[in-house]
PDB file of C-alpha atoms in Angstrom:
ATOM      1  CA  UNK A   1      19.855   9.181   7.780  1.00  0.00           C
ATOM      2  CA  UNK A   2      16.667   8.176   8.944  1.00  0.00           C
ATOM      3  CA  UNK A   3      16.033   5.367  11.783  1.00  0.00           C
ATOM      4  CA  UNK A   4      12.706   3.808  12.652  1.00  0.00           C
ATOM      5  CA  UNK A   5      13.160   1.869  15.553  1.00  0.00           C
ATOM      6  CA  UNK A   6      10.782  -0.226  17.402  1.00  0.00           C
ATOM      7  CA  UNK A   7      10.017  -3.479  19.849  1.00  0.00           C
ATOM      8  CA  UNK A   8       7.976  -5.151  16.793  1.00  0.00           C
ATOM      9  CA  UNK A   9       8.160  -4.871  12.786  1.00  0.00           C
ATOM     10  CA  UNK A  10       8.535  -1.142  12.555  1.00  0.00           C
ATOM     11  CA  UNK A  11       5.779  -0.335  10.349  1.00  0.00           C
ATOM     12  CA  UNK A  12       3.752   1.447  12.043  1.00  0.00           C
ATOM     13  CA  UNK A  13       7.171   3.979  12.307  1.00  0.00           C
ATOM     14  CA  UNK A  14       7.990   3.546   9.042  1.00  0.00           C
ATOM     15  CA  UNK A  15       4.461   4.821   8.073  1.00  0.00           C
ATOM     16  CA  UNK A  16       4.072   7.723  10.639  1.00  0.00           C
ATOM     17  CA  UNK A  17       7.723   8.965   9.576  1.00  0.00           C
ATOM     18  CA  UNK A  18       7.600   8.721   6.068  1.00  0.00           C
ATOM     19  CA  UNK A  19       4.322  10.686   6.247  1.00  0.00           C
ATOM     20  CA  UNK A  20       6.224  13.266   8.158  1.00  0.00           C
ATOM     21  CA  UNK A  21       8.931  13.633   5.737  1.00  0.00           C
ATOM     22  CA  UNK A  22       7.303  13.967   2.547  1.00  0.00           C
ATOM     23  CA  UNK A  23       6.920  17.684   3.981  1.00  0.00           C
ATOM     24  CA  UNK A  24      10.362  18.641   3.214  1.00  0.00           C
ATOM     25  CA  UNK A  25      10.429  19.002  -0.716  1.00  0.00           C
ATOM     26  CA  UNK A  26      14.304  19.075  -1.973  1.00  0.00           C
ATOM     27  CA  UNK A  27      15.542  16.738   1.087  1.00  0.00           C
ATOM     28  CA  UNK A  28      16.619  13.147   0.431  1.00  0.00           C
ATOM     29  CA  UNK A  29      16.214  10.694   3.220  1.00  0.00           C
ATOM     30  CA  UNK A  30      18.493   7.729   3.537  1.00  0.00           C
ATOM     31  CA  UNK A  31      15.647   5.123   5.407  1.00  0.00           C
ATOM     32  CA  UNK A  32      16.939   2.559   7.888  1.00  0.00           C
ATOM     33  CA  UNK A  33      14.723   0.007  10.110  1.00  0.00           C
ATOM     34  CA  UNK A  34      15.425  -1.429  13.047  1.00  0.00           C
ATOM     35  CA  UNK A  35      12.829  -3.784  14.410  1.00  0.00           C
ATOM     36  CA  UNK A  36      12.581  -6.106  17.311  1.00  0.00           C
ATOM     37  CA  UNK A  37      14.450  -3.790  20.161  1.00  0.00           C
ATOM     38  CA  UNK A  38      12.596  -5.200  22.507  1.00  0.00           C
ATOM     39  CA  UNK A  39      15.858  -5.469  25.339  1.00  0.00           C
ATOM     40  CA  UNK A  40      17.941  -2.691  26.737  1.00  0.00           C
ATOM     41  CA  UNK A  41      20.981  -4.889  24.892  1.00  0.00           C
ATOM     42  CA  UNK A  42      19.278  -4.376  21.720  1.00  0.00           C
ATOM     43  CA  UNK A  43      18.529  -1.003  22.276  1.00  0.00           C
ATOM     44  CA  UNK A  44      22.434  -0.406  23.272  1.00  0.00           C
ATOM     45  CA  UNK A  45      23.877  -1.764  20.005  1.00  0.00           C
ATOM     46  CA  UNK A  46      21.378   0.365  18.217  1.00  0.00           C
ATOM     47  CA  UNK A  47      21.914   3.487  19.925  1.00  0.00           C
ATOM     48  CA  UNK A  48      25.849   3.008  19.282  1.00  0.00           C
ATOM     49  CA  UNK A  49      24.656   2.349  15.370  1.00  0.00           C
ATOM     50  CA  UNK A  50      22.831   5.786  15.446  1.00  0.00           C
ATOM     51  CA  UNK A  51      25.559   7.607  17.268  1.00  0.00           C
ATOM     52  CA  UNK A  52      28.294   6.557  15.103  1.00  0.00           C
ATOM     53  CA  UNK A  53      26.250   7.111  12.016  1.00  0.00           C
ATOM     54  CA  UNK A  54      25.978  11.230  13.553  1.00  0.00           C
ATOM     55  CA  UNK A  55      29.684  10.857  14.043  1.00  0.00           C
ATOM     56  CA  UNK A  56      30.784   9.690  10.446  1.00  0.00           C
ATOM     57  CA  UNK A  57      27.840  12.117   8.595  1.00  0.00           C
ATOM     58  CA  UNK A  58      28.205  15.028  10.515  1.00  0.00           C
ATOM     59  CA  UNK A  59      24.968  15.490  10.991  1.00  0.00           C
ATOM     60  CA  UNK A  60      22.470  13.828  13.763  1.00  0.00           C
ATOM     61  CA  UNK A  61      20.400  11.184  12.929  1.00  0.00           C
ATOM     62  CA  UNK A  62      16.771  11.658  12.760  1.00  0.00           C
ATOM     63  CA  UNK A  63      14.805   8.513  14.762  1.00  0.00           C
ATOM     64  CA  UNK A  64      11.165   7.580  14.544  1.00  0.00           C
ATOM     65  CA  UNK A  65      10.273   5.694  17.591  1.00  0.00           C
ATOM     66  CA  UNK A  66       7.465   3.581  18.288  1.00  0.00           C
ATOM     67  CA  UNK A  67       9.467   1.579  21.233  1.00  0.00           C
ATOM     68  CA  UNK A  68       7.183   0.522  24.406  1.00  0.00           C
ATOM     69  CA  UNK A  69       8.986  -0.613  27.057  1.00  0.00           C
ATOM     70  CA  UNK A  70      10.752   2.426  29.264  1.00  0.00           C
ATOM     71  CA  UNK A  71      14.253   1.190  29.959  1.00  0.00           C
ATOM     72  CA  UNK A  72      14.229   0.630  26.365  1.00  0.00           C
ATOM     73  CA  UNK A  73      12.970   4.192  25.055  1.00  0.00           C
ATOM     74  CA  UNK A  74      15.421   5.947  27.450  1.00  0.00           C
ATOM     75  CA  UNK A  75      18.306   4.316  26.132  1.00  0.00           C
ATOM     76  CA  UNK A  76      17.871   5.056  22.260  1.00  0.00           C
ATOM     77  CA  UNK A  77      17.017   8.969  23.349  1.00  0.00           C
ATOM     78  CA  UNK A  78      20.462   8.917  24.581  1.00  0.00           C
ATOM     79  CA  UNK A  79      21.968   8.430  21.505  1.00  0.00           C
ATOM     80  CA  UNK A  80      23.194  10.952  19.292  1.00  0.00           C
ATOM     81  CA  UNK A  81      20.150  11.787  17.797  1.00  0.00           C
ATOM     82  CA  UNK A  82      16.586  13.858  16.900  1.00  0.00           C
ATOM     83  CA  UNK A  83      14.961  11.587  19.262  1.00  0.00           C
ATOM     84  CA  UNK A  84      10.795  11.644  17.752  1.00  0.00           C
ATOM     85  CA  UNK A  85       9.029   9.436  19.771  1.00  0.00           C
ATOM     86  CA  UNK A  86       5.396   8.492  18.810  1.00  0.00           C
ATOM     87  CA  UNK A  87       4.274   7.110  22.173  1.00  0.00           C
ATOM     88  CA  UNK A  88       5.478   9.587  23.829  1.00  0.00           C
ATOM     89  CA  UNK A  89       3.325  12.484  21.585  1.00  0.00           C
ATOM     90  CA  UNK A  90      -0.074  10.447  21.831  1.00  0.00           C
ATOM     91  CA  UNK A  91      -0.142   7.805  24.718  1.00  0.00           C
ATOM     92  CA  UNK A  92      -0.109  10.599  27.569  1.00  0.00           C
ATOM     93  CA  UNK A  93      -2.577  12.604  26.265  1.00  0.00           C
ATOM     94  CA  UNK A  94      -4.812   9.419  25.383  1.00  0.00           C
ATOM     95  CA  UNK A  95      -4.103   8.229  29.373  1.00  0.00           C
ATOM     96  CA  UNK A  96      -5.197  11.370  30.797  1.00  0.00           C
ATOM     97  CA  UNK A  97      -8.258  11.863  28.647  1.00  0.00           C
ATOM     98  CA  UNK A  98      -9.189   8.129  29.349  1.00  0.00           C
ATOM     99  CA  UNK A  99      -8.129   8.327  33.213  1.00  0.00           C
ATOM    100  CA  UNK A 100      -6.428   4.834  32.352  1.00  0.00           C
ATOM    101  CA  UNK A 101      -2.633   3.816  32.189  1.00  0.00           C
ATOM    102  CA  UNK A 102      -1.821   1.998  28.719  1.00  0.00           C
ATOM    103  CA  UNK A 103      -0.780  -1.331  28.787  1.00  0.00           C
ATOM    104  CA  UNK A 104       2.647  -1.210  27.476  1.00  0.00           C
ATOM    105  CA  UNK A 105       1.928  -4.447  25.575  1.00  0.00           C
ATOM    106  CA  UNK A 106       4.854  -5.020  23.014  1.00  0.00           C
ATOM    107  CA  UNK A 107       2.791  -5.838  18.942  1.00  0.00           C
ATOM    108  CA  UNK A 108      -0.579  -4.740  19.788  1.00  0.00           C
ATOM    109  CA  UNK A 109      -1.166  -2.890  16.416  1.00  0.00           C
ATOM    110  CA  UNK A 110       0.357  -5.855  13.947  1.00  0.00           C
ATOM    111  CA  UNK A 111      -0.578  -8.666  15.630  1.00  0.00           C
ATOM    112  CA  UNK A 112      -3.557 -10.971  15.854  1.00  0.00           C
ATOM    113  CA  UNK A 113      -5.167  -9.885  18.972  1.00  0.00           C
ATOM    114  CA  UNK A 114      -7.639  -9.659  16.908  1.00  0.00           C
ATOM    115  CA  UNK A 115      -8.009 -12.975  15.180  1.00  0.00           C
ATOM    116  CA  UNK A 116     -11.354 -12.667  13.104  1.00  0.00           C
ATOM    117  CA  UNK A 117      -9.973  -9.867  11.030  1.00  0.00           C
ATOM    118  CA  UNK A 118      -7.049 -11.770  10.627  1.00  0.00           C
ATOM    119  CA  UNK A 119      -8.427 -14.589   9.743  1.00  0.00           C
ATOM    120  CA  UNK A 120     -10.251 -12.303   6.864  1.00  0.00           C
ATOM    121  CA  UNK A 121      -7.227 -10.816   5.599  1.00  0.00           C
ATOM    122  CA  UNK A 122      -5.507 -14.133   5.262  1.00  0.00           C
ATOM    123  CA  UNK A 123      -9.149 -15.477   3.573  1.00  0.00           C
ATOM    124  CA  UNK A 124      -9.107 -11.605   1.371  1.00  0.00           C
ATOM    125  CA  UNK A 125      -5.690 -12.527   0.192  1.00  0.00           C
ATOM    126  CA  UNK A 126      -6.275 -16.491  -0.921  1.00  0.00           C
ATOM    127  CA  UNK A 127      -9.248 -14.727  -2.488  1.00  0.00           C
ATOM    128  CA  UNK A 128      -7.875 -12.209  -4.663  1.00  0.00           C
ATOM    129  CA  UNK A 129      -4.701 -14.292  -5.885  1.00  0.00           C
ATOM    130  CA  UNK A 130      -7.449 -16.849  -7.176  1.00  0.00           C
ATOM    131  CA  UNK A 131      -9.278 -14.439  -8.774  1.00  0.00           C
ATOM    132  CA  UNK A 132      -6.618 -12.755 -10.504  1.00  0.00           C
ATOM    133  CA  UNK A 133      -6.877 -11.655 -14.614  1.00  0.00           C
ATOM    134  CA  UNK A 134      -9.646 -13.061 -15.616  1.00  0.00           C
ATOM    135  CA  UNK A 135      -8.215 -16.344 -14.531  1.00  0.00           C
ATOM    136  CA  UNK A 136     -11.080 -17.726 -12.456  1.00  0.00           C
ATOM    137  CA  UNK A 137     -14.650 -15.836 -12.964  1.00  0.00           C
ATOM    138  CA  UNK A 138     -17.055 -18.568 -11.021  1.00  0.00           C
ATOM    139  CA  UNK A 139     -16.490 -17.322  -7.391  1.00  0.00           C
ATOM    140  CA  UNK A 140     -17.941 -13.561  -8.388  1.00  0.00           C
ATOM    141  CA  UNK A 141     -20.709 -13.918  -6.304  1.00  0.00           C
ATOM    142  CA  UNK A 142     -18.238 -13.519  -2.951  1.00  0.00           C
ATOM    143  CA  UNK A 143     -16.467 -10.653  -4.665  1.00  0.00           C
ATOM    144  CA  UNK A 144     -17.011  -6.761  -2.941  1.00  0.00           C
ATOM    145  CA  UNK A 145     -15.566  -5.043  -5.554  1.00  0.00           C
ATOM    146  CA  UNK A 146     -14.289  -6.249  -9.378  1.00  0.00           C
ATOM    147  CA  UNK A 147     -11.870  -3.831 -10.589  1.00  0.00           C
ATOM    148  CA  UNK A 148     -11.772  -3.815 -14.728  1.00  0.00           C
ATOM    149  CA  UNK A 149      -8.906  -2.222 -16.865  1.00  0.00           C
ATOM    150  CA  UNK A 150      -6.615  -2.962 -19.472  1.00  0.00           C
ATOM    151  CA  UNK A 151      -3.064  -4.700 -19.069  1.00  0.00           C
ATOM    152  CA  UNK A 152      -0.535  -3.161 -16.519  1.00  0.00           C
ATOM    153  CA  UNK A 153      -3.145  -0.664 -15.167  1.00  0.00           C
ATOM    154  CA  UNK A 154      -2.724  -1.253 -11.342  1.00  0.00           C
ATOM    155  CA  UNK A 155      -5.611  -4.128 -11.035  1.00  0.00           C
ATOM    156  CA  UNK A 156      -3.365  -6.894  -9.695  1.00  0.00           C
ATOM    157  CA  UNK A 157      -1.787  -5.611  -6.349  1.00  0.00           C
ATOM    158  CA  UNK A 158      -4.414  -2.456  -5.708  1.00  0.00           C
ATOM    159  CA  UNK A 159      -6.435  -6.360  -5.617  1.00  0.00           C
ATOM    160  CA  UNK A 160      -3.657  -7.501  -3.023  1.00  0.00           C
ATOM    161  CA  UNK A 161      -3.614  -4.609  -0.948  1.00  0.00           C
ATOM    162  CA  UNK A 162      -7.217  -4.169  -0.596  1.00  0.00           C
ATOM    163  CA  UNK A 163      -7.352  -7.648   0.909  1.00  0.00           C
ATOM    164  CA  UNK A 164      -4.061  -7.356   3.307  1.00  0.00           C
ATOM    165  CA  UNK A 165      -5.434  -3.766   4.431  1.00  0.00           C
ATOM    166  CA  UNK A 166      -9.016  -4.117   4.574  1.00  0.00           C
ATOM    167  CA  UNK A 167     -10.183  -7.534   4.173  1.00  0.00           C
ATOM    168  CA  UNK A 168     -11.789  -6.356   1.230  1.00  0.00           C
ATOM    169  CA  UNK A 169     -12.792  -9.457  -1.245  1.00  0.00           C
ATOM    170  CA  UNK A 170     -11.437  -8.059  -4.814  1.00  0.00           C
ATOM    171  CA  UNK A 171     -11.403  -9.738  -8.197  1.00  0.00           C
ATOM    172  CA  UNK A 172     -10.005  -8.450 -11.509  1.00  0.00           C
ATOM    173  CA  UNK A 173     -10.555  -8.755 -15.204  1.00  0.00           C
ATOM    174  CA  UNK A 174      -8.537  -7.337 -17.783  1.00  0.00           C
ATOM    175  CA  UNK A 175     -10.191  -5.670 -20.566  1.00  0.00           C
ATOM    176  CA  UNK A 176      -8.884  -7.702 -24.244  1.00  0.00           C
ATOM    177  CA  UNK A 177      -9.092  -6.142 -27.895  1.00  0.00           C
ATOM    178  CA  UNK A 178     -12.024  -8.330 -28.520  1.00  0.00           C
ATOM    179  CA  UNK A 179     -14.001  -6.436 -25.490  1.00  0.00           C
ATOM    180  CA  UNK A 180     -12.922  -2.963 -26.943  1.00  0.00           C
ATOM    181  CA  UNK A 181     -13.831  -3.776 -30.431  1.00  0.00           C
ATOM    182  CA  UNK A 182     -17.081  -4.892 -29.451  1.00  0.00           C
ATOM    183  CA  UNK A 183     -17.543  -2.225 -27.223  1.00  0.00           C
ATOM    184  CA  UNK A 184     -19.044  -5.004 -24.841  1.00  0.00           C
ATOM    185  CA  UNK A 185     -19.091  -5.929 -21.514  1.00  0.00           C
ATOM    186  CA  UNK A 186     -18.777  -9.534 -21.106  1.00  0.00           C
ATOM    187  CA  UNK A 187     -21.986 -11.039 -19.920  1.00  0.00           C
ATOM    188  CA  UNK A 188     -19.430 -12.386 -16.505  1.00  0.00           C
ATOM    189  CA  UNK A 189     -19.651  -8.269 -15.707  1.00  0.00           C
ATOM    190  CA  UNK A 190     -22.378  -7.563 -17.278  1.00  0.00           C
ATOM    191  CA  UNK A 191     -24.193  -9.857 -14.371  1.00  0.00           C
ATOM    192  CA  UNK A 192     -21.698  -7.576 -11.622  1.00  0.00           C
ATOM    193  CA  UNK A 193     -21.758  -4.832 -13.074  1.00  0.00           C
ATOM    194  CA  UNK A 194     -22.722  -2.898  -9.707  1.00  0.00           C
ATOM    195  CA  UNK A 195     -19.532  -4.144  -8.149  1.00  0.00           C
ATOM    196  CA  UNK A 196     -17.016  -2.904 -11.222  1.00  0.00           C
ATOM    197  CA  UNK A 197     -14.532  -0.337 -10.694  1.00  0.00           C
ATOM    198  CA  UNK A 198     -12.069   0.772 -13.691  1.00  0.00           C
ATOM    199  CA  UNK A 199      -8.905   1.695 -13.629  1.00  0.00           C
ATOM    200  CA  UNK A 200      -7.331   3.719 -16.675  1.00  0.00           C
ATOM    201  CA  UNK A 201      -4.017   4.989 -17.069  1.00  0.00           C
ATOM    202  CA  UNK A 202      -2.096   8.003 -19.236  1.00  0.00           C
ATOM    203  CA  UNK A 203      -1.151   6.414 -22.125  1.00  0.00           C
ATOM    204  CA  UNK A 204       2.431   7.552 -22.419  1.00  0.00           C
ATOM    205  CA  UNK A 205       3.221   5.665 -18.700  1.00  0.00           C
ATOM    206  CA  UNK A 206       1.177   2.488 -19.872  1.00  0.00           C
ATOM    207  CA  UNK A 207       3.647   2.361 -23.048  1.00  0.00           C
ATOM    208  CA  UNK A 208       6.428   2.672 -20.486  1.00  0.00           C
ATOM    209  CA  UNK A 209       5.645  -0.075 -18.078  1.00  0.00           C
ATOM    210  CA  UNK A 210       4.902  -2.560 -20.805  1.00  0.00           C
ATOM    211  CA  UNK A 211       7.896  -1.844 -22.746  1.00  0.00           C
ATOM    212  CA  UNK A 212       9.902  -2.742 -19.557  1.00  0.00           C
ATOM    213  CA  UNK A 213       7.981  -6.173 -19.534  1.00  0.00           C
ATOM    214  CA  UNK A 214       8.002  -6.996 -23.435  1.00  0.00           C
ATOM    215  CA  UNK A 215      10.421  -4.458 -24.871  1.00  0.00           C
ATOM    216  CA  UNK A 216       9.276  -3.539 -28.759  1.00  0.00           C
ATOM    217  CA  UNK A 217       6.425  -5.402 -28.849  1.00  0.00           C
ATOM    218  CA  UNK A 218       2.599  -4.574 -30.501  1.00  0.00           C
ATOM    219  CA  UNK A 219       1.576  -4.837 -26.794  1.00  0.00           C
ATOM    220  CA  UNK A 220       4.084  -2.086 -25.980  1.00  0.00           C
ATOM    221  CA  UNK A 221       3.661  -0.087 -28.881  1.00  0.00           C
ATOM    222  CA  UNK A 222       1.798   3.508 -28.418  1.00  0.00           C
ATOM    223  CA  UNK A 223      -0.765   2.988 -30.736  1.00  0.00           C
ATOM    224  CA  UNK A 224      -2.007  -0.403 -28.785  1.00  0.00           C
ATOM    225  CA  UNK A 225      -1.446   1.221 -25.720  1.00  0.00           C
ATOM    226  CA  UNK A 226      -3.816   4.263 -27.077  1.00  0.00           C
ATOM    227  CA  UNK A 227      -6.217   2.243 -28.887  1.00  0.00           C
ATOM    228  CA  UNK A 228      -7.133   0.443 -25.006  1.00  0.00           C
ATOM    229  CA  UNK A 229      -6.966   3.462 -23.078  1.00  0.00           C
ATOM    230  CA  UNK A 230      -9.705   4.966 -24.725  1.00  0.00           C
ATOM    231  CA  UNK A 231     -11.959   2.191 -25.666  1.00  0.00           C
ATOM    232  CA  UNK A 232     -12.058   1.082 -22.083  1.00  0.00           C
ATOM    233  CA  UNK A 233     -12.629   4.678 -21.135  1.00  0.00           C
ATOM    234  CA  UNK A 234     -15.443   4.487 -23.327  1.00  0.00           C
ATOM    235  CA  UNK A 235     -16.688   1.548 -21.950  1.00  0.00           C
ATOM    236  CA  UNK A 236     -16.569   2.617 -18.295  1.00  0.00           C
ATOM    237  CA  UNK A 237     -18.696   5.739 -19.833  1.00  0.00           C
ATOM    238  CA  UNK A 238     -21.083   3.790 -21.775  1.00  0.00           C
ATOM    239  CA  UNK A 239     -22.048   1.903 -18.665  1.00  0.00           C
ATOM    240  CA  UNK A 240     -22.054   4.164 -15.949  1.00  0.00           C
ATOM    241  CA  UNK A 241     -18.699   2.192 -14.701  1.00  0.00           C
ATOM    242  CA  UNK A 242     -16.849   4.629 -11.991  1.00  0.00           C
ATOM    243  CA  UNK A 243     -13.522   4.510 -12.624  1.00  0.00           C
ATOM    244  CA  UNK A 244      -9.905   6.458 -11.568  1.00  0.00           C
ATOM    245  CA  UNK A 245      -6.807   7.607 -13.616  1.00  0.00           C
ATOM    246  CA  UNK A 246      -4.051   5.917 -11.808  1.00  0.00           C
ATOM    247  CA  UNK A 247      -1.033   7.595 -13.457  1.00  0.00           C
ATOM    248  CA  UNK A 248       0.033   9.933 -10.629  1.00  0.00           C
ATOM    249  CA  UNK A 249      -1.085   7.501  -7.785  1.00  0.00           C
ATOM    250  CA  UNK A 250       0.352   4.883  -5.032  1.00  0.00           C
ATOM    251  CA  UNK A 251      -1.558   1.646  -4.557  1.00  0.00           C
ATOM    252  CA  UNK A 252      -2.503   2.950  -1.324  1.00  0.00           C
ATOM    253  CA  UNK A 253      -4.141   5.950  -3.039  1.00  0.00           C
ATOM    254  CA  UNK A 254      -6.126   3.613  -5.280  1.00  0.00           C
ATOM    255  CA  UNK A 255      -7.240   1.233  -2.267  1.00  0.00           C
ATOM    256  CA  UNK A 256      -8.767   4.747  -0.662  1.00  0.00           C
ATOM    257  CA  UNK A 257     -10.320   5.823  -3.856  1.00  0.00           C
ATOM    258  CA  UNK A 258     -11.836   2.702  -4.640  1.00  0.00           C
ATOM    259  CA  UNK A 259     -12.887   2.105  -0.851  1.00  0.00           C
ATOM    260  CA  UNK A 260     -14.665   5.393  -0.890  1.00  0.00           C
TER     261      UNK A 260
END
C-alpha cells in the first residue's frame, strides 16, 4: 500500500510518487490519498491508519509526503512506515543555496496565489468546452492550437487538459466521411490551418473504444474505423498538418507533444 499524504489536495504527491513507482516493473501498488493533514490530530489518526495497515499486510507502508508544517511531518514519520518525504529532499538544499528559510505556507503550489493564471485556466477551460467537435467554429480566431482527428481519437480532453494545465486556448474538429472523401480541408481550417494539430490512432484500438460506446455498429466496425485512419492521415500529409499517433500515449503525453 501506497499513502500520499499532505496539508492540501495531495497532488502534487500523488504525481511525484507515481512517477517514482513506475520504476518497479512487476510490482502492483495499492494507491491511497490522504489530503488536508494540516493538524497534529489529523496527522495522529493517519499515522494509526498507516501503522495498522503495516500490521494487517505484513509489510510497511510506503508514504509520499508533501506535509509542511513540522509537528505535523514528525508525527506521520513515526508511523510504521517508508517515510519519503519530498520537502524534506528539496527544501534544504533550495534554503541553503538561496541563503533564505522557506515559508512553510500550507497550498502554495495549487492555489491561486497566483490569480492571473488562474483566472486563464478557468477562461482556457470555458473556452475549450465551447469549442468542442466542431460544435462552435466562430471563436477560431482566439484559438492557440486546433487539434483535428477522427471520432474517439483523444481531441476532447487532450483539449481539457491543455487548458487546466497550461492555459492553453484549444479547439477541436472532428474529421467526417464527407471531409475524407473529398480529401478536403474545410475552408473553417483551411483559414487556421497554421494552428492544426492531428491526432491519429492504430486502428485496431479505435475499433475498440467505439465498440464500447456503440457496440456493433458501422461506426465501430473495422473497415470504418480503417477507412478514417488513413484518409485523415492522408490529409494531415497532403497539407503539411503535424500530427501524433496517440495509441500508446496518456493525455499528459499528448498535451507535451502538442505543446512542443
Amino acid at each position: 500500500t501506497v499513502f500520499f499524504v499532505s496539508d492540501q489536495t495531495g497532488v502534487t504527491a500523488e504525481t511525484m510518487g507515481h512517477s517514482l513507482l513506475t520504476q518497479f516493473d512487476g510490482r502492483e501498488f495499492k494507491p491511497v490519498t490522504l489530503p488536508f493533514i494540516s493538524t497534529v490530530d489529523k496527522a495522529e489518526e493517519a499515522a494509526r491508519r498507516i501503522s495498522a495497515t503495516a500490521a494487517e499486510q505484513g509489510v510497511r507502508p510506503i508514504v509520499f509526503s508533501t506535509l509542511v508544517n513540522d509537528d505535523v511531518r514528525e508525527v506521520i514519520r513515526r508511523a510504521d512506515c517508508l517515510y519519503l518525504d519530498f520537502f524534506d529532499a528539496f527544501l534544504g538544499p533550495l534554503e541553503q543555496e538561496l541563503g533564505q528559510v522557506s515559508s512553510h505556507a500550507l497550498g502554495r503550489a495549487h492555489g491561486m496565489t497566483d490569480l492571473a493564471a488562474y483566472t486563464a485556466r478557468i477562461n482556457a477551460t470555458n473556452y475549450a468546452l465551447a469549442n468542442d467537435d466542431g460544435g462552435a467554429t466562430h471563436d477560431y480566431d482566439r484559438a492557440d492550437v486546433i487539434l483535428v482527428g477522427v471520432s474517439r481519437s483523444g481531441k476532447t480532453p487532450t483539449c481539457v487538459y491543455l487548458a487546466l494545465q497550461y492555459g492553453v486556448f484549444a479547439a477541436n474538429f472532428p474529421l467526417t466521411d464527407e471531409n475524407l472523401e473529398s480529401r478536403r480541408l474545410p475552408p473553417v481550417l483551411s483559414f487556421h490551418r497554421r494552428k492544426l494539430f492531428g491526432l491519429t490512432i492504430n486502428a485496431e484500438r479505435l475499433q475498440q473504444i467505439r465498440q464500447e460506446r456503440r457496440p456493433d455498429s458501422r461506426y465501430a466496425s473495422m473497415p470504418q474505423c480503417n477507412f478514417e485512419i488513413r484518409g485523415a492521415e492522408q490529409l494531415f500529409e497532403r497539407f503539411g498538418i503535424p500530427f501524433l499517433d496517440t495509441t500508446g500515449c496518456s493525455i499528459e503525453e499528448i498535451s507535451a507533444r502538442v505543446l512542443d
